[in-house]
mmCIF file of C-alpha atoms in Angstrom:
data_model
loop_
_atom_site.group_PDB
_atom_site.id
_atom_site.type_symbol
_atom_site.label_atom_id
_atom_site.label_comp_id
_atom_site.label_asym_id
_atom_site.label_seq_id
_atom_site.Cartn_x
_atom_site.Cartn_y
_atom_site.Cartn_z
ATOM 1 C CA MET A 355 36.547 15.161 34.082
ATOM 2 C CA LYS A 356 37.092 17.305 30.985
ATOM 3 C CA THR A 357 34.185 18.202 28.710
ATOM 4 C CA VAL A 358 34.494 16.428 25.360
ATOM 5 C CA MET A 359 34.656 18.538 22.218
ATOM 6 C CA GLN A 360 34.937 18.140 18.464
ATOM 7 C CA ILE A 361 36.642 20.721 16.281
ATOM 8 C CA MET A 362 35.389 21.188 12.736
ATOM 9 C CA TRP A 363 38.220 23.001 10.965
ATOM 10 C CA HIS A 364 37.351 24.417 7.558
ATOM 11 C CA LEU A 365 40.898 24.254 6.379
ATOM 12 C CA ASN A 366 40.585 26.262 3.185
ATOM 13 C CA ASN A 367 38.228 28.388 1.126
ATOM 14 C CA GLU A 368 38.859 26.760 -2.231
ATOM 15 C CA CYS A 369 36.512 24.355 -3.982
ATOM 16 C CA ASN A 370 36.110 22.922 -7.479
ATOM 17 C CA PHE A 371 32.349 22.363 -7.092
ATOM 18 C CA GLN A 372 29.378 24.737 -7.021
ATOM 19 C CA CYS A 373 26.805 22.619 -5.189
ATOM 20 C CA LEU A 374 23.343 24.163 -5.152
ATOM 21 C CA HIS A 375 22.816 23.537 -1.439
ATOM 22 C CA CYS A 376 26.172 24.782 -0.110
ATOM 23 C CA TYR A 377 26.124 27.044 2.954
ATOM 24 C CA GLU A 378 28.775 29.191 1.257
ATOM 25 C CA GLU A 379 27.804 31.477 -1.603
ATOM 26 C CA SER A 380 31.202 31.396 -3.295
ATOM 27 C CA PHE A 381 34.665 29.868 -3.043
ATOM 28 C CA ASN A 382 38.063 30.722 -4.445
ATOM 29 C CA PRO A 383 38.862 28.180 -7.198
ATOM 30 C CA ASN A 384 42.637 28.538 -6.746
ATOM 31 C CA PRO A 385 44.502 26.716 -3.949
ATOM 32 C CA ILE A 386 46.436 28.931 -1.517
ATOM 33 C CA ASP A 387 49.276 27.839 0.756
ATOM 34 C CA ARG A 388 48.423 28.893 4.331
ATOM 35 C CA TRP A 389 50.888 26.678 6.196
ATOM 36 C CA GLU A 390 52.212 29.245 8.658
ATOM 37 C CA PHE A 391 48.699 30.318 9.571
ATOM 38 C CA GLN A 392 47.562 26.702 9.798
ATOM 39 C CA LEU A 393 50.382 26.019 12.253
ATOM 40 C CA SER A 394 49.060 28.809 14.461
ATOM 41 C CA VAL A 395 45.578 27.248 14.401
ATOM 42 C CA ILE A 396 47.065 23.872 15.315
ATOM 43 C CA ASP A 397 48.726 25.584 18.292
ATOM 44 C CA ARG A 398 45.304 26.865 19.402
ATOM 45 C CA ILE A 399 43.717 23.426 19.079
ATOM 46 C CA VAL A 400 46.545 21.759 20.999
ATOM 47 C CA GLU A 401 46.315 24.425 23.710
ATOM 48 C CA LEU A 402 42.601 23.675 24.124
ATOM 49 C CA GLN A 403 43.444 20.081 25.057
ATOM 50 C CA LYS A 404 44.483 21.366 28.495
ATOM 51 C CA PHE A 405 40.854 22.252 29.153
ATOM 52 C CA ARG A 406 38.755 19.990 26.903
ATOM 53 C CA GLU A 407 39.036 16.388 25.755
ATOM 54 C CA ILE A 408 39.245 16.777 21.999
ATOM 55 C CA ILE A 409 37.819 13.546 20.642
ATOM 56 C CA ARG A 410 38.038 14.504 16.991
ATOM 57 C CA VAL A 411 39.275 17.114 14.555
ATOM 58 C CA GLY A 412 37.378 17.096 11.276
ATOM 59 C CA LEU A 413 39.032 18.746 8.282
ATOM 60 C CA LEU A 414 36.616 20.316 5.820
ATOM 61 C CA GLY A 415 36.632 23.111 3.266
ATOM 62 C CA GLY A 416 35.900 24.369 0.748
ATOM 63 C CA GLU A 417 37.367 21.140 -0.509
ATOM 64 C CA PRO A 418 40.143 20.110 1.916
ATOM 65 C CA LEU A 419 41.945 17.933 -0.635
ATOM 66 C CA PHE A 420 42.510 21.111 -2.634
ATOM 67 C CA ASP A 421 44.808 22.252 0.180
ATOM 68 C CA PRO A 422 48.496 21.569 -0.595
ATOM 69 C CA ASN A 423 49.179 20.919 3.098
ATOM 70 C CA ILE A 424 46.399 18.434 3.849
ATOM 71 C CA ALA A 425 48.644 15.467 4.707
ATOM 72 C CA LYS A 426 51.051 17.696 6.635
ATOM 73 C CA VAL A 427 48.168 19.128 8.684
ATOM 74 C CA VAL A 428 46.921 15.632 9.567
ATOM 75 C CA ASP A 429 50.413 14.456 10.499
ATOM 76 C CA THR A 430 51.117 17.523 12.632
ATOM 77 C CA LEU A 431 47.810 17.240 14.510
ATOM 78 C CA TYR A 432 48.611 13.633 15.411
ATOM 79 C CA ASP A 433 52.186 14.546 16.305
ATOM 80 C CA ARG A 434 50.848 17.216 18.688
ATOM 81 C CA GLY A 435 48.585 14.775 20.513
ATOM 82 C CA ILE A 436 45.229 14.822 18.682
ATOM 83 C CA LYS A 437 43.800 11.294 18.740
ATOM 84 C CA ARG A 438 41.486 11.326 15.716
ATOM 85 C CA VAL A 439 41.540 13.282 12.453
ATOM 86 C CA ASP A 440 38.892 12.840 9.750
ATOM 87 C CA ILE A 441 38.358 14.536 6.410
ATOM 88 C CA SER A 442 35.145 15.461 4.587
ATOM 89 C CA THR A 443 35.521 15.660 0.837
ATOM 90 C CA ASN A 444 33.564 15.710 -2.409
ATOM 91 C CA GLY A 445 35.853 12.890 -3.540
ATOM 92 C CA SER A 446 36.636 14.355 -6.950
ATOM 93 C CA LEU A 447 40.352 14.980 -6.352
ATOM 94 C CA VAL A 448 41.136 11.559 -4.924
ATOM 95 C CA ASP A 449 43.823 9.530 -6.657
ATOM 96 C CA LYS A 450 46.153 6.760 -5.520
ATOM 97 C CA GLU A 451 48.981 9.108 -4.551
ATOM 98 C CA MET A 452 46.612 11.213 -2.455
ATOM 99 C CA VAL A 453 45.193 8.162 -0.694
ATOM 100 C CA LYS A 454 48.669 6.737 -0.055
ATOM 101 C CA ALA A 455 49.714 10.041 1.523
ATOM 102 C CA LEU A 456 46.626 10.144 3.757
ATOM 103 C CA LYS A 457 47.046 6.476 4.696
ATOM 104 C CA LYS A 458 50.661 7.138 5.640
ATOM 105 C CA VAL A 459 49.636 9.861 8.107
ATOM 106 C CA ASN A 460 46.825 7.650 9.492
ATOM 107 C CA VAL A 461 43.774 9.737 8.681
ATOM 108 C CA THR A 462 40.968 8.005 10.590
ATOM 109 C CA MET A 463 38.039 8.376 8.199
ATOM 110 C CA ALA A 464 37.190 9.917 4.849
ATOM 111 C CA GLN A 465 33.603 11.093 4.521
ATOM 112 C CA ILE A 466 32.308 11.532 0.986
ATOM 113 C CA SER A 467 29.404 13.884 0.273
ATOM 114 C CA LEU A 468 26.658 12.479 -1.948
ATOM 115 C CA GLU A 469 23.075 13.590 -2.475
ATOM 116 C CA GLY A 470 21.654 10.360 -3.841
ATOM 117 C CA PRO A 471 22.456 6.716 -4.647
ATOM 118 C CA VAL A 472 22.607 7.300 -8.419
ATOM 119 C CA ALA A 473 24.132 9.935 -10.673
ATOM 120 C CA LYS A 474 20.874 11.419 -11.956
ATOM 121 C CA VAL A 475 19.885 12.338 -8.386
ATOM 122 C CA ASN A 476 23.266 13.388 -7.012
ATOM 123 C CA ASP A 477 24.412 15.359 -10.048
ATOM 124 C CA LYS A 478 21.365 17.645 -10.051
ATOM 125 C CA VAL A 479 22.724 19.166 -6.838
ATOM 126 C CA ARG A 480 26.485 18.622 -7.071
ATOM 127 C CA GLY A 481 27.081 18.952 -10.807
ATOM 128 C CA ARG A 482 27.432 16.686 -13.833
ATOM 129 C CA GLY A 483 29.964 13.902 -13.389
ATOM 130 C CA SER A 484 30.286 14.457 -9.637
ATOM 131 C CA PHE A 485 28.758 11.096 -8.683
ATOM 132 C CA ASP A 486 31.184 9.009 -10.723
ATOM 133 C CA LYS A 487 34.168 10.982 -9.389
ATOM 134 C CA ALA A 488 32.967 10.612 -5.790
ATOM 135 C CA ILE A 489 32.452 6.848 -6.121
ATOM 136 C CA LYS A 490 35.881 6.416 -7.637
ATOM 137 C CA GLY A 491 37.363 8.293 -4.681
ATOM 138 C CA LEU A 492 35.297 6.324 -2.163
ATOM 139 C CA ARG A 493 36.470 3.024 -3.576
ATOM 140 C CA LEU A 494 40.102 4.128 -3.526
ATOM 141 C CA PHE A 495 39.862 4.978 0.175
ATOM 142 C CA ASN A 496 38.338 1.560 0.831
ATOM 143 C CA GLU A 497 40.978 -0.164 -1.291
ATOM 144 C CA PHE A 498 43.763 1.327 0.840
ATOM 145 C CA GLY A 499 42.067 0.507 4.137
ATOM 146 C CA ILE A 500 40.858 3.949 5.188
ATOM 147 C CA SER A 501 37.452 3.880 6.873
ATOM 148 C CA THR A 502 34.769 5.650 4.860
ATOM 149 C CA GLY A 503 31.450 7.350 5.340
ATOM 150 C CA ILE A 504 28.782 8.994 3.203
ATOM 151 C CA MET A 505 26.990 12.186 4.133
ATOM 152 C CA MET A 506 23.751 13.283 2.474
ATOM 153 C CA THR A 507 22.095 16.681 2.899
ATOM 154 C CA VAL A 508 18.366 16.023 2.887
ATOM 155 C CA THR A 509 15.790 18.146 1.054
ATOM 156 C CA LYS A 510 12.320 17.425 -0.298
ATOM 157 C CA PHE A 511 14.125 16.460 -3.504
ATOM 158 C CA ASN A 512 16.068 13.499 -2.087
ATOM 159 C CA LEU A 513 14.161 12.525 1.097
ATOM 160 C CA GLN A 514 12.686 9.546 -0.762
ATOM 161 C CA PHE A 515 16.172 8.092 -1.352
ATOM 162 C CA ILE A 516 17.256 7.664 2.287
ATOM 163 C CA GLU A 517 16.649 3.901 2.335
ATOM 164 C CA GLU A 518 18.377 3.432 -1.017
ATOM 165 C CA MET A 519 21.303 5.482 0.252
ATOM 166 C CA VAL A 520 21.804 3.119 3.185
ATOM 167 C CA ALA A 521 21.597 0.100 0.868
ATOM 168 C CA PHE A 522 24.149 1.782 -1.374
ATOM 169 C CA GLY A 523 26.434 2.388 1.614
ATOM 170 C CA LEU A 524 26.253 -1.279 2.566
ATOM 171 C CA LYS A 525 27.064 -2.287 -0.990
ATOM 172 C CA GLU A 526 30.100 0.036 -1.023
ATOM 173 C CA SER A 527 31.333 -1.192 2.399
ATOM 174 C CA VAL A 528 31.215 2.196 4.112
ATOM 175 C CA ASN A 529 31.211 2.417 7.906
ATOM 176 C CA ILE A 530 28.604 5.111 8.333
ATOM 177 C CA VAL A 531 25.895 6.880 6.346
ATOM 178 C CA SER A 532 24.874 10.210 7.823
ATOM 179 C CA PHE A 533 21.896 12.425 7.011
ATOM 180 C CA ASN A 534 21.450 16.099 7.872
ATOM 181 C CA ARG A 535 18.638 18.440 6.854
ATOM 182 C CA MET A 536 19.452 21.294 4.521
ATOM 183 C CA LEU A 537 19.045 24.834 5.822
ATOM 184 C CA PRO A 538 18.395 27.922 3.664
ATOM 185 C CA LEU A 539 21.928 29.285 3.813
ATOM 186 C CA GLY A 540 24.362 30.477 1.159
ATOM 187 C CA ARG A 541 23.654 28.935 -2.231
ATOM 188 C CA GLY A 542 20.849 26.878 -0.715
ATOM 189 C CA LYS A 543 18.987 30.077 0.072
ATOM 190 C CA LYS A 544 19.897 31.674 -3.251
ATOM 191 C CA HIS A 545 18.653 28.714 -5.299
ATOM 192 C CA LYS A 546 15.605 28.215 -3.059
ATOM 193 C CA LEU A 547 16.063 24.467 -2.747
ATOM 194 C CA PRO A 548 13.002 22.846 -1.107
ATOM 195 C CA VAL A 549 13.756 22.398 2.600
ATOM 196 C CA LEU A 550 11.974 19.806 4.723
ATOM 197 C CA ASP A 551 8.911 20.785 6.739
ATOM 198 C CA ALA A 552 8.475 19.544 10.308
ATOM 199 C CA GLU A 553 6.662 16.327 9.417
ATOM 200 C CA GLU A 554 9.319 15.496 6.817
ATOM 201 C CA VAL A 555 12.056 16.048 9.393
ATOM 202 C CA LYS A 556 10.198 13.618 11.657
ATOM 203 C CA GLN A 557 10.060 11.172 8.734
ATOM 204 C CA MET A 558 13.817 11.555 8.212
ATOM 205 C CA ILE A 559 14.617 11.011 11.903
ATOM 206 C CA THR A 560 12.248 8.032 12.123
ATOM 207 C CA LEU A 561 13.913 6.421 9.108
ATOM 208 C CA ILE A 562 17.399 6.989 10.545
ATOM 209 C CA HIS A 563 16.472 5.147 13.751
ATOM 210 C CA LEU A 564 14.730 2.341 11.875
ATOM 211 C CA LEU A 565 17.537 1.816 9.370
ATOM 212 C CA ASP A 566 20.207 1.927 12.076
ATOM 213 C CA GLU A 567 18.370 -0.748 14.070
ATOM 214 C CA ASN A 568 17.779 -2.986 11.047
ATOM 215 C CA ASN A 569 21.244 -2.760 9.482
ATOM 216 C CA PRO A 570 23.843 -3.892 12.047
ATOM 217 C CA GLY A 571 26.583 -3.852 9.405
ATOM 218 C CA ILE A 572 26.556 -0.074 9.104
ATOM 219 C CA GLU A 573 25.974 2.960 11.318
ATOM 220 C CA VAL A 574 23.089 5.154 10.185
ATOM 221 C CA SER A 575 23.198 8.482 11.956
ATOM 222 C CA SER A 576 22.735 12.241 12.009
ATOM 223 C CA ASP A 577 24.139 15.271 13.829
ATOM 224 C CA ASP A 578 20.599 16.578 14.205
ATOM 225 C CA PRO A 579 19.597 17.334 17.826
ATOM 226 C CA LEU A 580 16.079 16.120 17.027
ATOM 227 C CA LEU A 581 17.560 12.621 16.820
ATOM 228 C CA TYR A 582 17.080 12.440 20.607
ATOM 229 C CA VAL A 583 13.429 13.504 20.770
ATOM 230 C CA PRO A 584 11.147 10.524 21.576
ATOM 231 C CA ILE A 585 9.051 9.328 18.643
ATOM 232 C CA ASN A 586 5.763 7.511 19.235
ATOM 233 C CA GLY A 587 6.641 7.174 22.906
ATOM 234 C CA LYS A 588 10.045 5.566 22.290
ATOM 235 C CA SER A 589 13.137 7.303 23.685
ATOM 236 C CA TYR A 590 16.477 7.088 21.878
ATOM 237 C CA THR A 591 18.795 8.386 24.577
ATOM 238 C CA THR A 592 19.500 7.838 28.257
ATOM 239 C CA ASN A 593 21.425 11.108 28.495
ATOM 240 C CA THR A 594 19.976 13.938 30.541
ATOM 241 C CA TYR A 595 21.835 16.526 28.469
ATOM 242 C CA GLY A 596 22.708 16.451 24.800
ATOM 243 C CA GLY A 597 21.317 17.526 21.481
ATOM 244 C CA CYS A 598 22.579 20.667 19.794
ATOM 245 C CA GLY A 599 26.308 20.852 20.444
ATOM 246 C CA ALA A 600 26.871 24.288 18.933
ATOM 247 C CA GLY A 601 29.473 26.000 21.081
ATOM 248 C CA ILE A 602 29.158 23.272 23.715
ATOM 249 C CA GLY A 603 30.536 20.055 22.276
ATOM 250 C CA ASN A 604 31.458 21.475 18.869
ATOM 251 C CA LEU A 605 33.347 24.446 17.508
ATOM 252 C CA ALA A 606 33.891 25.457 13.889
ATOM 253 C CA ILE A 607 37.100 27.190 12.806
ATOM 254 C CA CYS A 608 37.094 28.835 9.389
ATOM 255 C CA HIS A 609 39.993 29.165 6.970
ATOM 256 C CA ASP A 610 40.763 32.678 8.280
ATOM 257 C CA GLY A 611 40.568 31.731 11.964
ATOM 258 C CA THR A 612 37.020 32.959 12.536
ATOM 259 C CA VAL A 613 35.279 30.776 15.119
ATOM 260 C CA PHE A 614 31.575 29.911 15.031
ATOM 261 C CA PRO A 615 29.611 27.681 17.444
ATOM 262 C CA CYS A 616 28.720 25.672 14.318
ATOM 263 C CA ARG A 617 29.528 26.300 10.661
ATOM 264 C CA ARG A 618 25.849 26.546 9.845
ATOM 265 C CA LEU A 619 25.401 29.006 12.711
ATOM 266 C CA PRO A 620 27.397 31.987 11.379
ATOM 267 C CA VAL A 621 27.529 33.948 14.631
ATOM 268 C CA GLU A 622 31.164 34.983 15.069
ATOM 269 C CA ILE A 623 32.358 34.375 18.625
ATOM 270 C CA GLY A 624 36.071 35.030 18.148
ATOM 271 C CA ASN A 625 39.144 34.503 15.992
ATOM 272 C CA THR A 626 42.159 32.295 16.632
ATOM 273 C CA THR A 627 44.412 35.158 15.538
ATOM 274 C CA ASN A 628 43.424 37.168 18.609
ATOM 275 C CA ASN A 629 42.064 34.708 21.147
ATOM 276 C CA SER A 630 42.674 31.256 22.549
ATOM 277 C CA LEU A 631 39.884 28.760 21.968
ATOM 278 C CA ILE A 632 39.235 28.376 25.698
ATOM 279 C CA ASP A 633 38.786 32.150 26.035
ATOM 280 C CA ILE A 634 36.373 32.066 23.113
ATOM 281 C CA ILE A 635 34.429 29.193 24.680
ATOM 282 C CA ASN A 636 34.275 30.992 28.020
ATOM 283 C CA SER A 637 33.030 34.203 26.444
ATOM 284 C CA SER A 638 29.672 35.522 27.593
ATOM 285 C CA THR A 639 28.255 35.233 24.059
ATOM 286 C CA LEU A 640 27.898 31.469 24.541
ATOM 287 C CA ASP A 641 26.128 31.580 27.908
ATOM 288 C CA CYS A 642 22.692 31.287 26.309
ATOM 289 C CA LEU A 643 23.721 28.099 24.478
ATOM 290 C CA TYR A 644 24.972 26.452 27.672
ATOM 291 C CA ASP A 645 21.974 27.359 29.818
ATOM 292 C CA ARG A 646 18.852 25.996 28.139
ATOM 293 C CA GLU A 647 16.763 26.805 31.184
ATOM 294 C CA ASN A 648 17.162 30.425 30.195
ATOM 295 C CA PHE A 649 16.245 30.323 26.520
ATOM 296 C CA THR A 650 14.520 33.646 26.219
ATOM 297 C CA LYS A 651 12.198 32.943 23.304
ATOM 298 C CA GLY A 652 10.072 30.368 21.591
ATOM 299 C CA LYS A 653 8.672 26.917 22.271
ATOM 300 C CA CYS A 654 12.123 25.390 22.799
ATOM 301 C CA ARG A 655 12.364 27.271 26.091
ATOM 302 C CA THR A 656 9.495 25.313 27.656
ATOM 303 C CA CYS A 657 9.816 22.030 25.740
ATOM 304 C CA ASP A 658 10.161 18.921 27.900
ATOM 305 C CA TYR A 659 13.054 17.837 25.686
ATOM 306 C CA ARG A 660 15.095 21.050 25.811
ATOM 307 C CA GLN A 661 17.939 19.430 27.749
ATOM 308 C CA ILE A 662 18.327 16.365 25.497
ATOM 309 C CA CYS A 663 17.698 18.296 22.269
ATOM 310 C CA GLY A 664 17.621 22.082 22.535
ATOM 311 C CA GLY A 665 16.496 22.436 18.938
ATOM 312 C CA CYS A 666 18.857 23.291 16.100
ATOM 313 C CA ARG A 667 20.113 26.815 16.724
ATOM 314 C CA ALA A 668 21.246 27.069 13.093
ATOM 315 C CA SER A 669 17.731 26.266 11.878
ATOM 316 C CA ALA A 670 16.289 28.912 14.186
ATOM 317 C CA LEU A 671 18.688 31.517 12.791
ATOM 318 C CA ALA A 672 18.232 30.504 9.157
ATOM 319 C CA PHE A 673 14.439 30.675 9.284
ATOM 320 C CA THR A 674 13.771 33.419 11.838
ATOM 321 C CA GLY A 675 16.947 35.498 11.965
ATOM 322 C CA ASP A 676 17.287 34.755 15.711
ATOM 323 C CA TYR A 677 19.234 31.736 16.948
ATOM 324 C CA LEU A 678 17.415 31.815 20.302
ATOM 325 C CA GLN A 679 14.038 31.243 18.692
ATOM 326 C CA SER A 680 12.420 27.819 18.380
ATOM 327 C CA ASP A 681 13.601 25.319 15.808
ATOM 328 C CA PRO A 682 10.921 25.837 13.120
ATOM 329 C CA GLN A 683 11.436 22.383 11.619
ATOM 330 C CA CYS A 684 10.625 20.513 14.845
ATOM 331 C CA TRP A 685 7.423 18.470 14.798
ATOM 332 C CA GLN A 686 6.966 19.240 18.512
ATOM 333 C CA ASN A 687 6.497 22.885 17.580
ATOM 334 C CA PRO A 688 2.950 23.738 16.402
ATOM 335 C CA GLU A 689 4.215 26.992 14.887
ATOM 336 C CA GLN A 690 6.379 25.147 12.363
ATOM 337 C CA ARG A 691 7.378 26.841 9.126
ATOM 338 C CA ARG A 692 6.459 25.176 5.867
#
């Protein structure tokens, strides 16, 4: 049986927003046509299907709708055998013609980034007018029958709005509302946005489980590996291995072909220009991520939940400078950073 894998392809490096929490420090504001290069990346992704079951390709940016080839990329991925293609967007560039084009090529889901259920919360992070533009885009996707999701990056600033965000998602008929903790990277580090401490991360994870259980009409979720750590004696997974998928179940490909285990874990492990994705995956630099029994440092090495969680390697790097250290935002770790 093939190992399942998701590919997060950051299609371009252009964006029309300057969000305060972005993991990038700067983007190019002018769209660039990279079609020939993008075709070569598609070849690499298709080649990987011989060795891994690719369950999803997510197209991100920058702002992927800025890319002049977005619909062509989606169509070509499907034509080459990829079964699911999603996009993650700020929603500001969405119009009827764009949605019709994406509907025609059968994009599976459009995820809209929002930082709060009302403009005065969202716009403090994403910029004035961004909320209204995003909601207009969200509703257009729904109108044309494309499944939608909302993703919120959680800080001390908007932690209190998680429940309202789920209620808002239900009201707007989205399929999923996802929450991920902010890390001090890029602009987020520059602007010193208030990251969650360990107890607040526990609060976030607890709320996600509670809201998912109590709202059967919508999926409430997170990519956070701590989602699988038992809380108050209750376990949320039957898997014996899971958690942080960096380099294991996920790969991130940047606009220039650079490959990271995860986009928030900027440890370069190869480039599609020079290497196949399977060679990059099989490289010795990823051994430590596969073998959690041999974590060399920190509390995560001896934690009872290392196989179902493993801690967020990106958090370890962002806070300590070493991705093999413990996840400092984990409530199981008494040496948490605040």
